[in-house]
PDB file of C-alpha atoms in Angstrom:
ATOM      1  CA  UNK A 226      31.704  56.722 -38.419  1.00 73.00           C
ATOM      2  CA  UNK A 227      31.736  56.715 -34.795  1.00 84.00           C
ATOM      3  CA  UNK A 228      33.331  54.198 -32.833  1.00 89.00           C
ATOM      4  CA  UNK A 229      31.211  51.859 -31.132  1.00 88.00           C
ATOM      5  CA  UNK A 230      29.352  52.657 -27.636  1.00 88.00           C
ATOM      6  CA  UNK A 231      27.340  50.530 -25.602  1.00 90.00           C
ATOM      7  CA  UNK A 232      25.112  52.730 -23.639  1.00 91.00           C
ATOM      8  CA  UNK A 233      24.526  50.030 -21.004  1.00 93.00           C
ATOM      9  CA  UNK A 234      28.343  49.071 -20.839  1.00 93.00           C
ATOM     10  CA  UNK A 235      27.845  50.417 -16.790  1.00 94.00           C
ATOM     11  CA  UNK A 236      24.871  48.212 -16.038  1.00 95.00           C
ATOM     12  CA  UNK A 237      26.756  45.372 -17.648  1.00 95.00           C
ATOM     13  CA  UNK A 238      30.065  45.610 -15.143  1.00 96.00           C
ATOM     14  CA  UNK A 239      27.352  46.328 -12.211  1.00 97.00           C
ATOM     15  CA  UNK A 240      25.820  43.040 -12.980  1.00 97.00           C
ATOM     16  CA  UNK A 241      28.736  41.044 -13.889  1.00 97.00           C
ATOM     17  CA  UNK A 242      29.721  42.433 -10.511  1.00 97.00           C
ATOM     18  CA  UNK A 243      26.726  41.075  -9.090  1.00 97.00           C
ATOM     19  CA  UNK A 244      27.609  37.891 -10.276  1.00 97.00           C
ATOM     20  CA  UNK A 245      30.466  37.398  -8.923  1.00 97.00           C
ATOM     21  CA  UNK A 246      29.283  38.200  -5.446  1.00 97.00           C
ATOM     22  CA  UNK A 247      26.837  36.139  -5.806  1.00 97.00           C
ATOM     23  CA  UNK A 248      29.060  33.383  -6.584  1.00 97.00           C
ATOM     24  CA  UNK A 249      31.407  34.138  -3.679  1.00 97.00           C
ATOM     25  CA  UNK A 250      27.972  33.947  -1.415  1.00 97.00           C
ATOM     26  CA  UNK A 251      27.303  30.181  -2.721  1.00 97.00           C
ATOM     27  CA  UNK A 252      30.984  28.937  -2.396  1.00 98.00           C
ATOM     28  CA  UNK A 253      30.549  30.285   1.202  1.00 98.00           C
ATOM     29  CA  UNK A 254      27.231  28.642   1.536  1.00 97.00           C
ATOM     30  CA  UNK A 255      28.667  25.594   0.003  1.00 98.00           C
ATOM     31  CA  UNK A 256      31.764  25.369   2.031  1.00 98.00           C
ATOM     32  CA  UNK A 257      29.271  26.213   5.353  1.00 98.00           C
ATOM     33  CA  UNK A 258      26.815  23.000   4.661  1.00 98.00           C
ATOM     34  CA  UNK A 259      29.850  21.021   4.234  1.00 98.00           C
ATOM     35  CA  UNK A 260      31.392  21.777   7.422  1.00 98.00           C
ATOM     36  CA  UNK A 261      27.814  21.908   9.146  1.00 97.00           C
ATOM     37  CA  UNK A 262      27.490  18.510   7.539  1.00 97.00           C
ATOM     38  CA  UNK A 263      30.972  16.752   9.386  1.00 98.00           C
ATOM     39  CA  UNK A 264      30.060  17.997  12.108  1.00 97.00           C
ATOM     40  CA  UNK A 265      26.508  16.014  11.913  1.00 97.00           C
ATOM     41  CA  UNK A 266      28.291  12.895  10.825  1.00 97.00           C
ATOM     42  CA  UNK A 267      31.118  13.052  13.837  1.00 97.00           C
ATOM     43  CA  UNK A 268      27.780  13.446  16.041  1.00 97.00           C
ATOM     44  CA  UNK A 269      26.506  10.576  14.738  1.00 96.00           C
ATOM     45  CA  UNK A 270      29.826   8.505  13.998  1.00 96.00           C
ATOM     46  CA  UNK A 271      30.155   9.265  18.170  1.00 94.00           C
ATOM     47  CA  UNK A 272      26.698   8.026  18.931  1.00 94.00           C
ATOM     48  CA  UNK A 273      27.245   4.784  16.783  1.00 94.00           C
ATOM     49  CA  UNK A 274      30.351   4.036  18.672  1.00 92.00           C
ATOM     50  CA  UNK A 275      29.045   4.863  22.001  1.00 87.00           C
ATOM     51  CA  UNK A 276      26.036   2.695  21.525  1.00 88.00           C
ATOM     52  CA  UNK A 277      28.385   0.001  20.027  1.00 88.00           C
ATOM     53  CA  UNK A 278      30.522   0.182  23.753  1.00 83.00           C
ATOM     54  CA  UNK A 279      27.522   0.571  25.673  1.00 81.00           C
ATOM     55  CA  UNK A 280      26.309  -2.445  24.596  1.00 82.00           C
ATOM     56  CA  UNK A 281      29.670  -4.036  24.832  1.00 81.00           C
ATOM     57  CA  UNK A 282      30.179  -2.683  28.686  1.00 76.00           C
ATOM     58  CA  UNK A 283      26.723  -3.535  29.253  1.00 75.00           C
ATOM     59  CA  UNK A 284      27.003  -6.587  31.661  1.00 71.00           C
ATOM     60  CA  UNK A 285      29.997  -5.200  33.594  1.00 75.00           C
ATOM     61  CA  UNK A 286      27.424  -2.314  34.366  1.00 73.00           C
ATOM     62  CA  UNK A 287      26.360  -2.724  38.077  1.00 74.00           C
ATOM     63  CA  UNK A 288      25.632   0.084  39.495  1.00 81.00           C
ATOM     64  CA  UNK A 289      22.309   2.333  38.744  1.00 84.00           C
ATOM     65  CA  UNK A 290      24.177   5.531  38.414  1.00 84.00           C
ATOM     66  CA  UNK A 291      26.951   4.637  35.872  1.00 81.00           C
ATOM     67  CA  UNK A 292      23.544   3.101  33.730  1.00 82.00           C
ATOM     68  CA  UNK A 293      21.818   6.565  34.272  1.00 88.00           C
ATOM     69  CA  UNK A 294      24.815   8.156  33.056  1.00 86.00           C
ATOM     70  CA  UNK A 295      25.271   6.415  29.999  1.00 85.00           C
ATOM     71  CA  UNK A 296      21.838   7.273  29.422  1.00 89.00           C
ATOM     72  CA  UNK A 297      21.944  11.309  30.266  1.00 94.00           C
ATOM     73  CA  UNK A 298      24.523  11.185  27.622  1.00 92.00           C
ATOM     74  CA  UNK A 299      22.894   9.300  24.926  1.00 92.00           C
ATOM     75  CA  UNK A 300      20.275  11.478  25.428  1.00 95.00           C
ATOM     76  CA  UNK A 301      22.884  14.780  25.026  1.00 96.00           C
ATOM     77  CA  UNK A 302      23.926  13.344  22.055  1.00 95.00           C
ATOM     78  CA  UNK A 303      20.744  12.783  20.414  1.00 96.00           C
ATOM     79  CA  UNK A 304      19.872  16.037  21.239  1.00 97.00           C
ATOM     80  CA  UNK A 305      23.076  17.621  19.883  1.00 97.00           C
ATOM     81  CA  UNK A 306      22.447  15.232  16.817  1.00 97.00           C
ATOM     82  CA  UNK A 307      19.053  16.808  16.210  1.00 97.00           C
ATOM     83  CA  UNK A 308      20.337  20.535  16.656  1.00 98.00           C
ATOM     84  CA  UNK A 309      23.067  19.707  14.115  1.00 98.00           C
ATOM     85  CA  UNK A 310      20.346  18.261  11.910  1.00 97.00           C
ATOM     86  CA  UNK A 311      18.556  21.540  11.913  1.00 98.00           C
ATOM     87  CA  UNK A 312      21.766  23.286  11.057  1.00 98.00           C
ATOM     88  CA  UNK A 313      22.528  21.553   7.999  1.00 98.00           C
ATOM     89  CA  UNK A 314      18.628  21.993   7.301  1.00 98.00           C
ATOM     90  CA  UNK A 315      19.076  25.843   7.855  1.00 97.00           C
ATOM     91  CA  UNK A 316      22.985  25.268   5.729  1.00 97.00           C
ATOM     92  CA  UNK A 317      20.690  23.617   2.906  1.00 98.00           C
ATOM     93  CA  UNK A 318      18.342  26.235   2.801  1.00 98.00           C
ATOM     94  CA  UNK A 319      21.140  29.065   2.435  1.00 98.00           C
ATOM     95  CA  UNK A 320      23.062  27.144  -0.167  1.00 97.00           C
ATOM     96  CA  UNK A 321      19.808  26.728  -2.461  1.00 98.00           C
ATOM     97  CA  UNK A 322      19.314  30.702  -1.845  1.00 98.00           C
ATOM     98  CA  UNK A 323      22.502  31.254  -2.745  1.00 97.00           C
ATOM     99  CA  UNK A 324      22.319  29.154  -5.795  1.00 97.00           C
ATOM    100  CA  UNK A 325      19.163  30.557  -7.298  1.00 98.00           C
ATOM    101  CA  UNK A 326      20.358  33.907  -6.620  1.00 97.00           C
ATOM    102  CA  UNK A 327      23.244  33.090  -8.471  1.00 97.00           C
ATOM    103  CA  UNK A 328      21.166  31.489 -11.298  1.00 97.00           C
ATOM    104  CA  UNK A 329      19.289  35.272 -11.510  1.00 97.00           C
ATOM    105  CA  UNK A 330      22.105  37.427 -11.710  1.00 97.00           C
ATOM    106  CA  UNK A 331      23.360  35.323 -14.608  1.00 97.00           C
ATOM    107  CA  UNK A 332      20.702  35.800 -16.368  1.00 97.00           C
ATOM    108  CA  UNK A 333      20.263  39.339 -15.646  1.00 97.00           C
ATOM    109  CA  UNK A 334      23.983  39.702 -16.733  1.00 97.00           C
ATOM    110  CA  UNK A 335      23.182  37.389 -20.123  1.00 97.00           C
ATOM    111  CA  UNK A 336      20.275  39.561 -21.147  1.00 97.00           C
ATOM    112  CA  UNK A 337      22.080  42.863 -20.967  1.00 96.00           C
ATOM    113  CA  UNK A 338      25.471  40.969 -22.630  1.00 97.00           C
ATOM    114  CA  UNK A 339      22.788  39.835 -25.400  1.00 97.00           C
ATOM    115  CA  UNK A 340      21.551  43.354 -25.794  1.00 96.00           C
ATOM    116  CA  UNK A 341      25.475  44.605 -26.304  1.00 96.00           C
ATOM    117  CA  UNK A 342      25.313  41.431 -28.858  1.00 96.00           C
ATOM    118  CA  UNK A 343      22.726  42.667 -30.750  1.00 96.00           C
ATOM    119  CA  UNK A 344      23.340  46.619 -30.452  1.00 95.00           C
ATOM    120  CA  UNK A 345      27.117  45.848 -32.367  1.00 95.00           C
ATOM    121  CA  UNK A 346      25.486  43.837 -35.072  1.00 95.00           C
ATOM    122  CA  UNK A 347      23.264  46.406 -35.868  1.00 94.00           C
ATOM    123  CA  UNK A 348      26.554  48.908 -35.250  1.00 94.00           C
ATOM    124  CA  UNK A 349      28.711  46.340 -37.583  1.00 94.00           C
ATOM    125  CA  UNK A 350      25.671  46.330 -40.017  1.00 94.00           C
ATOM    126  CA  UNK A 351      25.201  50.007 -40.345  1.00 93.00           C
ATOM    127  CA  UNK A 352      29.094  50.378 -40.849  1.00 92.00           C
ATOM    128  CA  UNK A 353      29.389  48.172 -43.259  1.00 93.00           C
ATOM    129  CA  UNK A 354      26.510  49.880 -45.331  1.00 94.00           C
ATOM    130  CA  UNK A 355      28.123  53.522 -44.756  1.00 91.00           C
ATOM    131  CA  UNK A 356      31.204  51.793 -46.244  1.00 91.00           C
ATOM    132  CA  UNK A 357      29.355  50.379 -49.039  1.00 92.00           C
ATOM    133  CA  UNK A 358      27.814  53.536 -49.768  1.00 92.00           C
ATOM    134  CA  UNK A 359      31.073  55.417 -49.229  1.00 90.00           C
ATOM    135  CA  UNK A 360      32.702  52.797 -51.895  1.00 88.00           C
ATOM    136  CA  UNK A 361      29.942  53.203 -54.102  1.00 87.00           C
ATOM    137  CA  UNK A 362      30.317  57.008 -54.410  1.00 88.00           C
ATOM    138  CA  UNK A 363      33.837  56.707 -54.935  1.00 87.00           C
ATOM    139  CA  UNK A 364      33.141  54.115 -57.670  1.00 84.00           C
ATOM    140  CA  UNK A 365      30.610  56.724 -59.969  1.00 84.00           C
ATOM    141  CA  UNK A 366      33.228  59.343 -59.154  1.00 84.00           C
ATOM    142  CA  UNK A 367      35.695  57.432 -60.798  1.00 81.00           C
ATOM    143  CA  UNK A 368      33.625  56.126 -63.623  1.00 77.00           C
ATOM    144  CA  UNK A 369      32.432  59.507 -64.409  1.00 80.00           C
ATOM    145  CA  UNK A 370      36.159  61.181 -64.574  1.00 80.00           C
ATOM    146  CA  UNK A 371      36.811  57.925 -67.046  1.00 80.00           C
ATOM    147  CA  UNK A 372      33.736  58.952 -69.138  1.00 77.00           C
ATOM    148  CA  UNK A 373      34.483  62.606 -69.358  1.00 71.00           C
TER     149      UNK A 373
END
């Protein structure tokens, strides 16, 4: 009997293929909201402390302009906080992509691995009844030279 083929074998490597890209494209999305992430924290660890020394500086402040310039920059940094915000929104959004993409291709790759499962049992099962059948012919071949 023929050794065993799987048809598909192609489609299979394409797809584990896949996979693996697609994994690589969610560690990359992963490692992206991460950094996207510090930076939003530093923005905000930089606003708490800056608050935190305005308030400590705040009656040696006597002059109008040093008050309005602690203010221009609060507002710069709330501003930069709510761009970074919007980042690790947009970060979120690419790493949940990135995850349900992943979540396809392994189970495009699982159905066609299943298939292959199920084509070399039926392979395995129709050797094994060849065999039987090749065993069994040999058996009545021998029984009938022992009966001659």
């Amino acid at each position: 009997m023929k050794k065993f083929v799987f048809r598909l074998e192609a489609l299979l490597k394409m797809r584990r293929l896949h996979e693996e890209e697609a994994r690589g494209a969610l560690a990359e999305a992963i490692r992206h909201h991460q950094q996207e992430l510090a930076v939003l924290h530093k923005l905000e660890n930089e606003l708490n402390h800056y608050v935190v020394g305005f308030r400590e500086n705040q009656i040696k402040i006597t002059s109008i302009e040093v008050l309005k310039n602690y203010h221009y920059y609060l507002d710069k940094l709330n501003g930069s906080i709510l761009f970074q915000q919007q980042q690790v929104q947009s970060a979120e959004e690419k790493r949940v992509h990135c995850l349900q993409l992943l979540e396809e291709a392994a189970k495009n790759r699982k159905l066609v691995e299943k298939l292959r499962e199920q084509r070399r049992a039926e392979y395995d099962a129709e050797f094994l009844r060849q065999e039987q059948i090749l065993l069994d012919e040999q058996g009545m071949q021998g029984f009938m030279k022992a009966n001659r």
